[in-house]
Amino acid sequence: MVMKFVMVQKTMKKGKRGRAAVVVLGDFGRSPRMQYHALSLARQASLEVDIVAYGGSDPHGAVLDNPSIHLHTMKEVIPHGLPRIFYLLALPLKALAQFLVLLWYVCIRIPSPDVFIVQNPPSIPTLIAVKWACWLRRSAFIIDWHNFGYTLLGLSLGRSHALVKTYYWCERHFGSMADGALCVTKAMQHELAQNWGIRAVVLYDQPPEFFRPALLAEKHELFCRLKKDISHQHGLHDCVTHDIDENTGNSLFTTQIGDSLSMNENRPALIVSSTSWTADEDFEMLLQAALMYDRRVAAILNEPDSIKNEIIWSEISKGKQFLYPRLLFIITGKGPQREKYEEQIKKLNLKRVAFRTMWLKAEDYPLLLGSADLGVCLHTSSSGLDLPMKVVDMFGCGLPVCAVSYSCIEELVKVEHNGLLFASSSELADELLMLFKRFPDECDALKLLRRGAKESGASANWAFEWQQHALPLIEKVIAEKSH
């Protein structure tokens, strides 16, 4: 493989350095797959890598610290969050502004690359601008198909809208002009081949090496750092706030005595869900499941509706063991619907369930997944053909998952091995009750799924998969373009 790549490098035009450009018309810090591409291009293909993307969130430190990776941050010309009345007017204007800025970067600002690797979606204006740059700079063009852009636009406008049809035509036309393609599922590979005339190589998302189960000391340090975020967020007082003493070196989940660390017996079960707070993730389903769990546990324990939260808190502080634990949901991510759902959370009046929303540093997110008891994925896919990267990361950390069921999710989630699927709030509530009964010591079903998740994470390796599937494609298109 190494000798083959050396031969490809020798076929490049005289005086041209081995170089790749990664293009993301979005927040690069929230594009983990493209960050991993950049790392592999630098580490495994020994290329200089130029990243053209928007800023906003910091990428992982491994990307920032790599001397062969160069980040070129574009600025938003038209801001997000315009009123709905201006949405349709702003779409073409925003696309034109993005096209001009992106064209400047890919044609002039960055050094001429041997290959462009482009995240799709968004398709407009990304595919058009990069194709023009490839003509001008005689570079190879690879599209990494994460989903279909026209289906995402169709969530807000409807599939029959004229703009969606125009978007579909552009995505299909310019998508077919690429020199190579990667995609995230076999279902998407089949769709591209049968209906788009595009031959794509499947490169499943895999967690990089920094997604792994957290050590006890790492859990303790993380929970101590997050203590303020967990204790009184948005002025909430619920079933976890009374257990947090900000003046000690202990956390809600861990206790340190001298050099000895231990997990708290009466800790809540920690459930993590990462979301972009967009229309393709039904957060209402999770809120309703939490409410059902709360009410069903009260009914199981024959508690009157008038019971005071203070009684529950005092009993927990005395060490009373409940059949079902308190649940703490930590929801990570940024997006347009976050404030809407935060307002709904405040009105729920839950006794045994608490929610916290936060945005974590890139280095803390894997630690949170590696410290949690369960992951929840609300991703439904606008096309039904992509897979949620967040679940891949969870498996890398040995974290079992409850995920919304849709057409190709079973390419990733193996039911009763590394996770469970649900199609309604009631099903999710049933799964929470089943998994967390007699938590933390006697919940055998949860322990079985955790073993399966660890096996899935241990067998997954981004570097290996990238070298087997992406690198040969990159070598091929560079060699063909150089002749």
Coordinates of C-alpha atoms in Angstrom, one line a residue:
M1 CA 0.0 0.0 0.0
V2 CA 2.8 2.4 0.9
M3 CA 4.8 1.6 -2.3
K4 CA 1.6 2.1 -4.4
F5 CA 1.1 5.6 -2.9
V6 CA 4.7 6.5 -3.6
M7 CA 4.1 5.5 -7.2
V8 CA 1.1 7.7 -7.3
Q9 CA 3.0 10.6 -5.9
K10 CA 5.6 10.2 -8.7
T11 CA 2.9 10.5 -11.3
M12 CA 2.0 14.0 -10.1
K13 CA 2.8 17.0 -12.1
K14 CA 6.3 18.3 -11.7
G15 CA 6.7 20.9 -8.9
K16 CA 3.3 20.0 -7.3
R17 CA 3.3 19.0 -3.7
G18 CA 1.3 16.1 -2.4
R19 CA -1.8 18.0 -1.1
A20 CA -5.4 17.4 -0.4
A21 CA -8.2 19.9 0.3
V22 CA -11.2 19.0 2.6
V23 CA -14.2 21.2 2.0
V24 CA -17.1 21.5 4.5
L25 CA -19.7 24.2 4.0
G26 CA -20.6 24.1 7.7
D27 CA -19.1 24.2 11.2
F28 CA -15.9 22.0 10.9
G29 CA -15.9 21.4 14.6
R30 CA -19.3 19.7 14.3
S31 CA -18.2 17.6 11.3
P32 CA -16.3 14.7 13.0
R33 CA -16.2 12.4 9.9
M34 CA -14.4 15.2 7.9
Q35 CA -12.0 15.8 10.8
Y36 CA -11.1 12.1 10.7
H37 CA -10.6 12.4 6.9
A38 CA -8.2 15.2 7.5
L39 CA -6.2 13.3 10.1
S40 CA -6.0 10.2 7.9
L41 CA -4.9 12.2 4.9
A42 CA -2.1 13.7 6.9
R43 CA -1.1 10.6 8.9
Q44 CA -1.8 7.7 6.5
A45 CA -1.5 9.3 3.1
S46 CA 1.3 11.7 4.2
L47 CA -0.3 14.6 2.4
E48 CA -0.5 18.3 3.4
V49 CA -4.1 19.0 4.1
D50 CA -6.0 22.3 3.7
I51 CA -9.4 22.5 5.3
V52 CA -11.9 25.0 4.0
A53 CA -14.9 25.4 6.3
Y54 CA -16.8 27.7 8.6
G55 CA -15.8 28.2 12.2
G56 CA -17.9 28.1 15.3
S57 CA -16.8 25.1 17.3
D58 CA -13.3 24.0 17.9
P59 CA -12.2 20.7 16.2
H60 CA -10.5 18.0 18.1
G61 CA -7.0 18.9 19.4
A62 CA -5.5 16.1 17.3
V63 CA -6.5 18.1 14.2
L64 CA -5.4 21.5 15.6
D65 CA -2.0 20.1 16.7
N66 CA -1.1 18.3 13.4
P67 CA 1.5 20.4 11.6
S68 CA 0.3 19.0 8.2
I69 CA -3.2 20.2 8.6
H70 CA -4.0 23.9 7.8
L71 CA -7.4 25.3 8.7
H72 CA -8.8 28.1 6.4
T73 CA -11.9 29.5 8.1
M74 CA -14.6 31.3 6.0
K75 CA -16.9 33.9 7.5
E76 CA -20.7 33.7 7.2
V77 CA -21.9 36.5 4.8
I78 CA -25.6 36.1 5.7
P79 CA -26.2 35.2 9.4
H80 CA -28.4 32.3 10.6
G81 CA -31.7 32.8 12.3
L82 CA -33.5 35.1 9.8
P83 CA -37.2 35.4 10.4
R84 CA -39.3 32.8 8.5
I85 CA -40.8 35.5 6.3
F86 CA -37.4 36.1 4.7
Y87 CA -36.4 32.4 4.5
L88 CA -37.3 31.8 0.8
L89 CA -35.8 35.2 -0.2
A90 CA -32.6 34.5 1.7
L91 CA -32.0 31.0 0.3
P92 CA -30.8 32.0 -3.2
L93 CA -29.0 35.1 -1.9
K94 CA -27.2 33.0 0.7
A95 CA -26.3 30.4 -1.8
L96 CA -24.9 33.1 -4.2
A97 CA -22.9 34.7 -1.4
Q98 CA -21.6 31.3 -0.2
F99 CA -20.7 30.4 -3.8
L100 CA -18.5 33.5 -4.3
V101 CA -16.7 33.2 -1.0
L102 CA -16.1 29.4 -1.4
L103 CA -14.9 30.0 -5.0
W104 CA -12.4 32.5 -3.8
Y105 CA -11.0 30.0 -1.2
V106 CA -10.9 26.9 -3.4
C107 CA -9.6 28.6 -6.5
I108 CA -7.2 31.2 -5.1
R109 CA -6.8 31.3 -1.4
I110 CA -5.5 27.7 -0.8
P111 CA -2.5 26.0 -2.6
S112 CA -3.5 23.9 -5.5
P113 CA -4.4 20.4 -4.3
D114 CA -4.2 17.1 -6.0
V115 CA -7.6 16.1 -4.7
F116 CA -10.7 17.8 -3.2
I117 CA -12.8 15.8 -0.7
V118 CA -16.1 17.4 -0.2
Q119 CA -18.8 16.8 2.4
N120 CA -22.3 16.5 0.9
P121 CA -24.7 17.9 2.0
P122 CA -24.9 20.8 1.6
S123 CA -24.8 20.4 -2.2
I124 CA -25.5 24.0 -3.3
P125 CA -23.2 25.8 -3.8
T126 CA -20.5 23.4 -2.6
L127 CA -20.5 20.9 -5.5
I128 CA -20.7 23.6 -8.1
A129 CA -17.8 25.7 -6.7
V130 CA -15.5 22.8 -6.1
K131 CA -16.2 21.3 -9.6
W132 CA -15.2 24.7 -11.1
A133 CA -12.1 24.7 -8.9
C134 CA -11.2 21.2 -10.2
W135 CA -11.5 22.3 -13.8
L136 CA -9.3 25.4 -13.1
R137 CA -6.6 23.6 -11.0
R138 CA -6.8 20.2 -12.7
S139 CA -7.5 18.5 -9.3
A140 CA -9.4 15.3 -8.7
F141 CA -12.9 15.5 -7.1
I142 CA -14.2 13.1 -4.5
I143 CA -17.6 13.6 -2.8
D144 CA -18.3 12.0 0.6
W145 CA -22.0 11.4 0.6
H146 CA -23.3 11.7 4.2
N147 CA -26.9 12.2 3.1
F148 CA -28.9 13.9 0.3
G149 CA -29.2 17.7 0.5
Y150 CA -32.6 17.8 -1.3
T151 CA -34.2 15.6 1.3
L152 CA -33.0 17.9 4.1
L153 CA -34.4 20.9 2.3
G154 CA -37.6 19.0 1.8
L155 CA -38.1 18.7 5.6
S156 CA -38.9 22.5 5.7
L157 CA -40.3 23.1 2.2
G158 CA -41.8 19.7 1.2
R159 CA -40.5 17.4 -1.5
S160 CA -42.8 18.9 -4.2
H161 CA -41.5 22.5 -3.8
A162 CA -39.8 24.0 -6.9
L163 CA -36.7 24.9 -4.9
V164 CA -36.4 21.3 -3.7
K165 CA -36.7 20.0 -7.3
T166 CA -34.1 22.4 -8.4
Y167 CA -31.8 21.4 -5.6
Y168 CA -32.3 17.7 -6.5
W169 CA -31.3 18.4 -10.1
C170 CA -28.2 20.3 -9.2
E171 CA -27.2 17.7 -6.6
R172 CA -27.6 14.8 -9.0
H173 CA -26.0 16.6 -12.0
F174 CA -22.9 17.9 -10.2
G175 CA -22.7 14.8 -8.0
S176 CA -22.3 12.6 -11.1
M177 CA -19.4 14.8 -12.3
A178 CA -17.1 13.8 -9.5
D179 CA -14.1 11.5 -10.1
G180 CA -15.0 9.3 -7.1
A181 CA -17.5 8.9 -4.3
L182 CA -17.6 7.6 -0.8
C183 CA -20.9 7.0 1.2
V184 CA -21.9 5.9 4.6
T185 CA -24.2 2.9 4.1
K186 CA -24.8 0.0 1.7
A187 CA -28.4 1.3 1.3
M188 CA -27.0 4.7 0.1
Q189 CA -24.5 2.9 -2.2
H190 CA -27.4 1.1 -3.8
E191 CA -29.5 4.2 -4.2
L192 CA -26.6 6.1 -5.8
A193 CA -25.9 3.3 -8.2
Q194 CA -29.4 2.4 -9.2
N195 CA -31.0 5.9 -9.5
W196 CA -28.1 8.4 -9.8
G197 CA -25.6 6.4 -11.9
I198 CA -22.9 7.0 -9.3
R199 CA -20.6 4.2 -8.1
A200 CA -19.7 4.9 -4.5
V201 CA -17.4 3.1 -2.1
V202 CA -18.9 2.4 1.3
L203 CA -16.8 3.8 4.2
Y204 CA -18.6 3.2 7.4
D205 CA -18.2 5.7 10.1
Q206 CA -15.8 4.3 12.8
P207 CA -14.7 5.9 16.0
P208 CA -11.1 7.1 16.2
E209 CA -8.8 6.1 19.0
F210 CA -9.8 8.7 21.5
F211 CA -13.4 7.3 21.8
R212 CA -13.1 4.6 24.4
P213 CA -14.5 3.6 27.9
A214 CA -13.5 6.2 30.5
L215 CA -11.4 5.2 33.5
L216 CA -12.8 5.8 37.0
A217 CA -10.3 8.7 37.6
E218 CA -11.3 10.3 34.2
K219 CA -15.0 10.0 35.2
H220 CA -14.4 11.7 38.5
E221 CA -12.4 14.5 36.9
L222 CA -15.0 15.1 34.2
F223 CA -18.0 15.1 36.6
C224 CA -16.1 17.5 38.9
R225 CA -15.5 19.8 36.0
L226 CA -19.2 19.6 35.0
K227 CA -20.5 20.1 38.5
K228 CA -21.8 23.6 38.0
D229 CA -23.4 22.7 34.7
I230 CA -25.2 19.8 36.3
S231 CA -26.2 21.5 39.6
H232 CA -28.4 24.6 38.8
Q233 CA -28.7 24.9 35.1
H234 CA -31.4 27.5 34.0
G235 CA -32.3 27.8 37.7
L236 CA -33.9 24.3 37.8
H237 CA -34.3 22.5 41.1
D238 CA -35.0 18.8 40.5
C239 CA -34.1 15.3 41.7
V240 CA -30.4 15.8 41.3
T241 CA -29.6 19.3 42.4
H242 CA -30.0 18.4 46.2
D243 CA -27.3 15.7 45.9
I244 CA -24.6 18.1 44.6
D245 CA -22.3 19.9 47.0
E246 CA -20.2 22.3 45.0
N247 CA -17.9 22.9 48.0
T248 CA -16.5 19.4 48.1
G249 CA -14.2 17.4 45.8
N250 CA -16.9 14.9 45.1
S251 CA -19.4 14.7 42.3
L252 CA -23.0 13.5 41.8
F253 CA -21.6 10.2 40.5
T254 CA -18.3 9.7 42.3
T255 CA -16.7 10.1 45.7
Q256 CA -13.0 10.5 46.6
I257 CA -11.7 9.6 50.1
G258 CA -8.0 10.1 50.2
D259 CA -6.6 8.3 47.2
S260 CA -9.6 6.0 46.9
L261 CA -12.3 6.7 44.2
S262 CA -15.6 5.0 44.0
M263 CA -19.0 5.3 42.2
N264 CA -21.8 6.4 44.4
E265 CA -24.4 3.7 45.1
N266 CA -27.3 6.1 44.9
R267 CA -26.2 7.9 41.8
P268 CA -28.7 8.5 39.0
A269 CA -28.4 6.6 35.8
L270 CA -26.6 8.8 33.3
I271 CA -28.1 8.9 29.8
V272 CA -26.5 10.9 27.0
S273 CA -28.0 12.1 23.7
S274 CA -26.2 14.3 21.3
T275 CA -28.4 16.3 18.9
S276 CA -28.2 19.0 16.3
W277 CA -31.7 20.2 17.5
T278 CA -33.1 20.0 14.0
A279 CA -36.3 18.7 12.4
D280 CA -34.8 15.3 11.6
E281 CA -34.6 14.5 15.3
D282 CA -37.9 14.3 17.2
F283 CA -36.8 15.5 20.7
E284 CA -40.5 15.5 21.7
M285 CA -40.3 11.7 21.7
L286 CA -37.6 11.7 24.4
L287 CA -39.5 14.2 26.6
Q288 CA -42.7 12.1 26.4
A289 CA -40.7 8.9 27.2
A290 CA -39.1 10.6 30.3
L291 CA -42.6 11.7 31.5
M292 CA -43.9 8.2 31.0
Y293 CA -41.0 6.7 33.0
D294 CA -41.5 9.2 35.8
R295 CA -45.3 8.4 36.1
R296 CA -44.9 4.6 35.7
V297 CA -42.3 4.4 38.4
A298 CA -44.6 6.4 40.7
A299 CA -47.4 4.0 39.9
I300 CA -45.2 1.0 40.5
L301 CA -44.2 2.2 43.9
N302 CA -47.8 3.2 44.7
E303 CA -46.9 6.8 45.4
P304 CA -49.7 9.4 45.6
D305 CA -49.6 12.2 43.1
S306 CA -49.3 14.7 46.0
I307 CA -45.9 13.3 47.2
K308 CA -43.4 16.1 47.7
N309 CA -40.0 16.1 45.9
E310 CA -38.4 16.9 49.3
I311 CA -39.5 13.4 50.6
I312 CA -37.9 11.7 47.7
W313 CA -34.7 13.7 48.1
S314 CA -34.5 13.0 51.8
E315 CA -35.1 9.3 51.4
I316 CA -32.4 9.1 48.7
S317 CA -29.9 11.0 51.0
K318 CA -30.6 8.4 53.7
G319 CA -29.5 5.7 51.3
K320 CA -33.0 4.2 50.4
Q321 CA -32.7 1.9 47.5
F322 CA -35.5 2.3 44.9
L323 CA -36.4 -0.4 42.4
Y324 CA -35.9 2.2 39.6
P325 CA -33.2 4.9 39.7
R326 CA -33.4 8.6 39.0
L327 CA -32.5 9.4 35.4
L328 CA -30.2 12.3 34.4
F329 CA -30.3 13.1 30.7
I330 CA -27.4 15.1 29.4
I331 CA -28.2 16.5 25.9
T332 CA -25.2 17.8 24.0
G333 CA -25.2 19.9 20.8
K334 CA -26.1 23.2 19.2
G335 CA -29.0 23.9 16.9
P336 CA -32.1 26.0 16.1
Q337 CA -34.7 24.2 18.3
R338 CA -32.6 24.0 21.5
E339 CA -34.3 27.0 23.3
K340 CA -37.8 25.7 22.3
Y341 CA -37.2 22.4 24.0
E342 CA -35.4 23.9 27.0
E343 CA -38.6 25.8 27.7
Q344 CA -40.7 22.6 27.5
I345 CA -38.3 20.9 29.9
K346 CA -38.9 23.5 32.5
K347 CA -42.6 22.8 32.5
L348 CA -42.5 19.0 32.9
N349 CA -42.4 18.9 36.7
L350 CA -40.6 15.5 36.8
K351 CA -39.8 13.8 40.1
R352 CA -37.2 11.2 39.1
V353 CA -35.9 12.6 35.8
A354 CA -33.7 15.6 35.2
F355 CA -32.4 17.1 31.9
R356 CA -29.3 19.2 31.3
T357 CA -28.3 20.7 27.9
M358 CA -24.7 21.7 27.2
W359 CA -22.0 22.0 24.6
L360 CA -18.8 20.2 25.5
K361 CA -15.2 20.6 24.4
A362 CA -14.1 18.2 21.7
E363 CA -11.9 16.4 24.3
D364 CA -14.7 16.1 26.9
Y365 CA -17.3 14.6 24.6
P366 CA -15.7 11.2 24.4
L367 CA -15.2 11.2 28.1
L368 CA -18.9 11.8 28.7
L369 CA -19.8 9.0 26.4
G370 CA -17.3 6.7 28.1
S371 CA -18.8 7.6 31.5
A372 CA -22.5 7.2 30.7
D373 CA -24.8 4.3 31.2
L374 CA -26.9 4.5 28.1
G375 CA -27.0 6.5 24.8
V376 CA -30.2 7.7 23.1
C377 CA -30.3 8.5 19.4
L378 CA -33.2 10.4 18.0
H379 CA -31.9 10.6 14.4
T380 CA -34.5 9.6 11.8
S381 CA -32.7 10.5 8.5
S382 CA -34.3 12.7 6.0
S383 CA -33.4 10.2 3.3
G384 CA -33.6 7.0 5.3
L385 CA -30.2 6.1 3.9
D386 CA -27.6 7.5 6.3
L387 CA -26.4 6.4 9.7
P388 CA -25.9 8.5 12.9
M389 CA -22.2 9.2 13.6
K390 CA -23.2 9.7 17.3
V391 CA -24.0 6.0 17.7
V392 CA -20.7 5.0 16.2
D393 CA -19.0 7.2 18.8
M394 CA -21.1 5.7 21.5
F395 CA -20.0 2.2 20.5
G396 CA -16.4 3.3 20.5
C397 CA -16.9 4.2 24.1
G398 CA -18.6 0.9 24.9
L399 CA -21.9 2.7 25.4
P400 CA -25.1 0.8 24.5
V401 CA -27.8 2.6 22.6
C402 CA -31.5 3.0 22.3
A403 CA -32.2 4.4 18.8
V404 CA -35.2 5.4 16.7
S405 CA -36.0 2.7 14.2
Y406 CA -35.8 3.5 10.4
S407 CA -34.9 1.7 7.2
C408 CA -31.2 1.1 7.4
I409 CA -30.4 1.6 11.1
E410 CA -29.8 -2.1 11.6
E411 CA -26.7 -1.8 9.5
L412 CA -25.3 -0.3 12.7
V413 CA -27.5 -1.2 15.7
K414 CA -27.8 -4.9 16.3
V415 CA -30.9 -5.4 18.4
E416 CA -30.3 -7.1 21.8
H417 CA -26.6 -7.1 21.1
N418 CA -25.4 -3.5 21.3
G419 CA -28.6 -1.7 21.5
L420 CA -32.4 -1.5 21.2
L421 CA -34.7 0.2 18.7
F422 CA -37.9 2.1 19.3
A423 CA -40.6 3.7 17.2
S424 CA -42.6 5.6 19.9
S425 CA -42.2 7.3 23.2
S426 CA -44.0 4.4 24.9
E427 CA -41.6 1.9 23.5
L428 CA -38.6 4.0 24.7
A429 CA -40.2 4.3 28.2
D430 CA -40.6 0.5 28.3
E431 CA -37.0 0.1 27.4
L432 CA -35.8 2.5 30.1
L433 CA -37.8 0.6 32.7
M434 CA -36.5 -2.7 31.5
L435 CA -32.8 -1.7 31.3
F436 CA -32.6 0.2 34.5
K437 CA -34.6 -2.0 36.9
R438 CA -32.4 -2.6 40.0
F439 CA -29.7 -0.2 38.8
P440 CA -26.7 -0.2 39.2
D441 CA -25.8 -3.7 40.3
E442 CA -28.6 -6.0 39.1
C443 CA -29.5 -4.6 35.7
D444 CA -28.5 -7.7 33.7
A445 CA -30.1 -6.6 30.4
L446 CA -28.2 -3.3 30.4
K447 CA -24.9 -5.2 31.3
L448 CA -25.5 -7.5 28.3
L449 CA -25.9 -4.6 25.9
R450 CA -22.8 -2.9 27.3
R451 CA -20.8 -6.0 26.5
G452 CA -22.1 -6.0 23.0
A453 CA -21.4 -2.3 22.6
K454 CA -17.8 -2.8 23.8
E455 CA -17.4 -5.7 21.3
S456 CA -18.7 -3.4 18.5
G457 CA -16.4 -0.6 19.5
A458 CA -13.4 -2.9 19.8
S459 CA -13.9 -4.3 16.3
A460 CA -14.2 -0.9 14.8
N461 CA -11.2 1.0 13.6
W462 CA -11.3 4.2 11.5
A463 CA -7.7 4.1 10.4
F464 CA -8.0 0.5 9.2
E465 CA -11.3 1.1 7.4
W466 CA -10.0 4.3 5.8
Q467 CA -6.8 2.6 4.5
Q468 CA -8.8 -0.3 3.1
H469 CA -11.6 1.7 1.4
A470 CA -10.8 5.5 1.1
L471 CA -7.1 5.4 0.4
P472 CA -7.3 3.2 -2.7
L473 CA -10.0 5.5 -4.2
I474 CA -7.9 8.6 -3.5
E475 CA -4.8 7.0 -5.0
K476 CA -6.8 6.0 -8.1
V477 CA -8.3 9.4 -8.9
I478 CA -5.1 11.2 -8.3
A479 CA -3.2 8.8 -10.6
E480 CA -5.9 9.2 -13.3
K481 CA -6.0 13.0 -13.1
S482 CA -2.2 13.2 -13.3
H483 CA -2.0 11.5 -16.7

